[in-house]
XYZ file of C-alpha atoms in Angstrom:
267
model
C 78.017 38.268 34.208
C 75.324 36.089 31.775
C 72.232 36.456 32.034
C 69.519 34.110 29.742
C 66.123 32.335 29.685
C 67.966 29.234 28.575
C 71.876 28.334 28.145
C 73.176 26.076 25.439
C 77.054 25.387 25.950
C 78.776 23.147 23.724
C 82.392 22.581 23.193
C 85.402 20.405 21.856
C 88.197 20.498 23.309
C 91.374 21.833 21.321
C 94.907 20.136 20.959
C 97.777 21.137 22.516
C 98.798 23.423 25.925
C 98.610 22.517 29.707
C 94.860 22.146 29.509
C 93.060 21.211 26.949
C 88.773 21.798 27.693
C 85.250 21.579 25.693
C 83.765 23.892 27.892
C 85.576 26.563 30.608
C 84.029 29.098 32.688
C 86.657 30.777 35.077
C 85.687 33.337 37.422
C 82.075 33.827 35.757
C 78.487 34.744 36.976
C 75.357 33.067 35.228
C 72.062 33.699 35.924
C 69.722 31.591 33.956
C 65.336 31.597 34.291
C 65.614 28.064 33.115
C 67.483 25.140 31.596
C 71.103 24.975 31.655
C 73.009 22.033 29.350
C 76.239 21.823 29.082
C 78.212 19.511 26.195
C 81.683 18.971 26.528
C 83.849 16.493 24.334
C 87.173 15.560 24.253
C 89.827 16.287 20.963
C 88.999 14.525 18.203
C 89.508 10.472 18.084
C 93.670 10.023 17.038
C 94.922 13.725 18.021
C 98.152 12.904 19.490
C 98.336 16.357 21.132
C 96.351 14.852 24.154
C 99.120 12.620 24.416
C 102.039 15.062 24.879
C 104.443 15.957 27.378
C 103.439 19.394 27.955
C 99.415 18.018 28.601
C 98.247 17.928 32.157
C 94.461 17.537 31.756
C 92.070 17.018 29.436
C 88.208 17.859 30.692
C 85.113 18.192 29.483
C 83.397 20.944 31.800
C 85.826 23.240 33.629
C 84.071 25.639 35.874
C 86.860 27.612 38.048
C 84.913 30.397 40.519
C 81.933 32.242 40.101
C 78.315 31.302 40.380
C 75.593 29.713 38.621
C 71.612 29.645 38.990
C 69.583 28.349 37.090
C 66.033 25.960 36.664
C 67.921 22.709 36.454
C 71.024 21.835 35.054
C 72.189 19.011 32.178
C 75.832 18.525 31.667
C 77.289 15.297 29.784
C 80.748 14.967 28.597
C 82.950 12.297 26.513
C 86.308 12.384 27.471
C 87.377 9.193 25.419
C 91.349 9.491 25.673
C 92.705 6.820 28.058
C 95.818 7.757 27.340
C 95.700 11.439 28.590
C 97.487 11.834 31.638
C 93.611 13.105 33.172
C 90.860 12.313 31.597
C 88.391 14.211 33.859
C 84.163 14.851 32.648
C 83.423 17.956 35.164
C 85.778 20.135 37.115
C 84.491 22.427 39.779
C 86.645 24.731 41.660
C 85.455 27.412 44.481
C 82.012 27.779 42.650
C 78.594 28.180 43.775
C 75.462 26.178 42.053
C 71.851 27.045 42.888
C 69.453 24.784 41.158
C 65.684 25.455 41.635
C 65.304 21.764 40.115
C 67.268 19.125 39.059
C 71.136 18.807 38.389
C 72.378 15.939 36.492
C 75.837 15.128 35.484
C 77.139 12.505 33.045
C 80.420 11.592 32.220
C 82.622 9.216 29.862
C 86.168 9.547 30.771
C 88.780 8.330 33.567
C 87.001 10.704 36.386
C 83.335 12.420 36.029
C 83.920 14.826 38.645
C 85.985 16.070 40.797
C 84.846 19.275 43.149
C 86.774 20.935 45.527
C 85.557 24.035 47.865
C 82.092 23.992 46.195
C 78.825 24.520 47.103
C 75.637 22.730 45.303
C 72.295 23.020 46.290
C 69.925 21.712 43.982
C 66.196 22.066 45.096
C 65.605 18.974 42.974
C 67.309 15.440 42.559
C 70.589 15.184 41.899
C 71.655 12.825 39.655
C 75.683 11.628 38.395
C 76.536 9.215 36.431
C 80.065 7.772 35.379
C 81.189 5.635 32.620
C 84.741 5.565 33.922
C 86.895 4.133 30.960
C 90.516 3.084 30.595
C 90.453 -0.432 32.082
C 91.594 -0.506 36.117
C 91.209 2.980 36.841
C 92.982 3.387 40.281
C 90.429 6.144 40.890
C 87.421 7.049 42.084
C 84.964 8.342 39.196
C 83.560 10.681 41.637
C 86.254 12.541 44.001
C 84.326 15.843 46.572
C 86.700 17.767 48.840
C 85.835 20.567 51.061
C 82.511 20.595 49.837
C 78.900 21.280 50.706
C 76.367 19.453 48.285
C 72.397 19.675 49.362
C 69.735 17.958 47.187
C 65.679 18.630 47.772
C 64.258 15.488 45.645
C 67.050 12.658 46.104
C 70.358 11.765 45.176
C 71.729 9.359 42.639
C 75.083 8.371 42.298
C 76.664 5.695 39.853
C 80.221 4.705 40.074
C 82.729 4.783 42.272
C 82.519 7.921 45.037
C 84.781 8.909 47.392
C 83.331 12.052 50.042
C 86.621 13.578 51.711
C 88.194 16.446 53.578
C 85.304 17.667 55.623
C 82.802 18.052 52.710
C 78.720 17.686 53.740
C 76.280 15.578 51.686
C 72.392 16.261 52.562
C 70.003 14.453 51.028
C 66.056 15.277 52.179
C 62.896 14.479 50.929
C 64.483 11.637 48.244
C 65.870 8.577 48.254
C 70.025 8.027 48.320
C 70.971 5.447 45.872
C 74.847 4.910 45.444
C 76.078 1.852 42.483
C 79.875 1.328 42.633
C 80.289 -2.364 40.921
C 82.676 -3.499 38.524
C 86.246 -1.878 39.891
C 88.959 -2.458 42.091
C 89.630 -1.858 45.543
C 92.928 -0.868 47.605
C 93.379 0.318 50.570
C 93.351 3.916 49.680
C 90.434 3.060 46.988
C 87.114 1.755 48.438
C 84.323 2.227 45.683
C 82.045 3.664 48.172
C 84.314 6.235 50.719
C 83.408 8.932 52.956
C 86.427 9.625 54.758
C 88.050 12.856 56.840
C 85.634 14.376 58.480
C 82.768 13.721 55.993
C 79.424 14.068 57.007
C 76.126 12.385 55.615
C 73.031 13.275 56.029
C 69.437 11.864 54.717
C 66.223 12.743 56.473
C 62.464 12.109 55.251
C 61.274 8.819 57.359
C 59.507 6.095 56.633
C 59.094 7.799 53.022
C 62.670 7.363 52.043
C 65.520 4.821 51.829
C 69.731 4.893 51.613
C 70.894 2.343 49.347
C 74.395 1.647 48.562
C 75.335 -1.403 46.558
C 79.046 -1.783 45.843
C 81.665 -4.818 44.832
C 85.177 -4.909 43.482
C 87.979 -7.083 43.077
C 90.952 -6.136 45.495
C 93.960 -4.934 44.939
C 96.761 -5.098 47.573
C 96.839 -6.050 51.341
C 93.945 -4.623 52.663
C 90.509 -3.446 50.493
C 87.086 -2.652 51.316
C 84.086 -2.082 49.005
C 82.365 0.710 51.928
C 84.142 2.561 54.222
C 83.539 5.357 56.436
C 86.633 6.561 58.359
C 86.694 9.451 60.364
C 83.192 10.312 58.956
C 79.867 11.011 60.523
C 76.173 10.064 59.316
C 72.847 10.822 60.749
C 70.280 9.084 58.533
C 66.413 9.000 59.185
C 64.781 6.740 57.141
C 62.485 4.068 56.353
C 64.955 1.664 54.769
C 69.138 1.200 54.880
C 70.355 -1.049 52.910
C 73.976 -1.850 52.015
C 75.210 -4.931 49.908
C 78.383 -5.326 49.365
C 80.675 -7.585 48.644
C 84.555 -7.866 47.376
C 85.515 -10.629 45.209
C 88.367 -12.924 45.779
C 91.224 -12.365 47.971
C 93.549 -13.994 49.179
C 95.849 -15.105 52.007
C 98.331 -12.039 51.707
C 95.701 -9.486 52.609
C 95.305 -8.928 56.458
C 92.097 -6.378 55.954
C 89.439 -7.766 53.693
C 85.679 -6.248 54.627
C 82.856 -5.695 52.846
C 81.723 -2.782 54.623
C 83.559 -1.124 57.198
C 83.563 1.782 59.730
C 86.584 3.078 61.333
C 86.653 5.723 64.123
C 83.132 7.160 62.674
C 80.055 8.537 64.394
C 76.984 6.392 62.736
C 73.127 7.183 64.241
């Protein structure tokens, strides 16, 4: 157990092993009074180690259990190495974030987050931003499973999401903004996905606004650039926008929608 007026964490990751991380916190308690940043970079540019047969992962952040409060939270990683087998900015694992303020995650590598039985709740806007790298990445740049993420001032996404596996997004008092553009789509990768049992939630009225603007170039028999399947939302707002669009296509793909909702609850 930590605890600090401020937190600096910066790390590079080392060569060599199973996993290979700039920063790791496993099983940890941190209690911080204000800022917390977080720096985590890749092995240096040419270090064939990330490369090997014995590397799994490479990641710039790597929280694994525990907690973490703090003031707000800043966390950018560079994760350059398209040729690791997983490139990955942030990991969280079974861990607990409260932010008083803001939480904002940014990410160059193949995936800027992935979360899995997590809880956030950031008081503040939350804010994520991916650079995804490695040409087609067949991935989503965000990926949130089993979670439970609750911002106070808004939520910002940019790149690809996907929300999955009965995880719970509330957004209240902000605006939702979600930017997907540039990728590819497949039929198991829509830029914009909430999908098994997600739920979405925004509330604020006439004050707020959901915007989602998303467009790819398919990939396969069937793509869409939104999708909610087997999801729920409940959104009270002023404005909900959605523009998508998916480039191209062709006359061996039976399913071909911009947006589309499949056995979801939508009010």
């Amino acid at each position: 157990e930590m605890r600090a007026l401020a937190v600096s964490l910066n790390g590079t990751a080392g060569a060599g092993g199973l996993f290979s991380g700039g920063v790791c916190f496993s099983q940890c308690a941190l209690r911080c009074n204000g800022a917390v940043a977080v720096t985590g970079l890749g092995p240096a540019a040419g270090d064939d180690a990330v490369t090997g047969e014995g590397v799994s992962d490479v990641i710039g952040g790597f929280f694994l259990g525990g907690s973490l409060e703090a003031s707000s939270v800043h966390a950018v990683a560079n994760v350059p190495q398209p040729a690791a087998r997983g490139s990955v900015g942030f990991v969280l694992e079974r861990v607990v974030w409260a932010v008083a303020g803001d939480v904002s995650l940014e990410a160059s590598a193949r995936r800027t987050l992935s979360a899995l039985g997590s809880t956030l709740d950031a008081g503040g806007a939350v804010r994520v931003v991916a650079t995804p790298i490695g040409g087609r990445v067949l991935q989503h740049a965000v990926h949130v499973a089993q979670c439970n993420a609750s911002a106070g001032g808004g939520l910002v996404v940019t790149g690809s999401v996907a929300v999955d596996e009965g995880s719970r997004v509330t957004v209240r008092g902000g605006d939702l903004v979600v930017t997907a553009l540039g990728g590819v789509c497949t039929a198991a990768l829509c830029p914009v996905t909430f999908r098994g049992g997600a739920v979405l939630e925004v509330s604020g009225g006439d004050a707020v606004s959901v915007r989602v603007h998303a467009d790819a170039i398919p990939v396969g028999d069937a793509a869409h650039a939104v999708c909610f399947e087997e999801a729920a939302m409940a959104v009270d707002v002023g404005v909900f926008e959605v523009r998508a669009h998916v480039h191209g296509g062709g006359a061996h793909q039976h399913s071909l929608a911009a947006f589309a909702a499949l056995r979801s609850s939508i009010e």
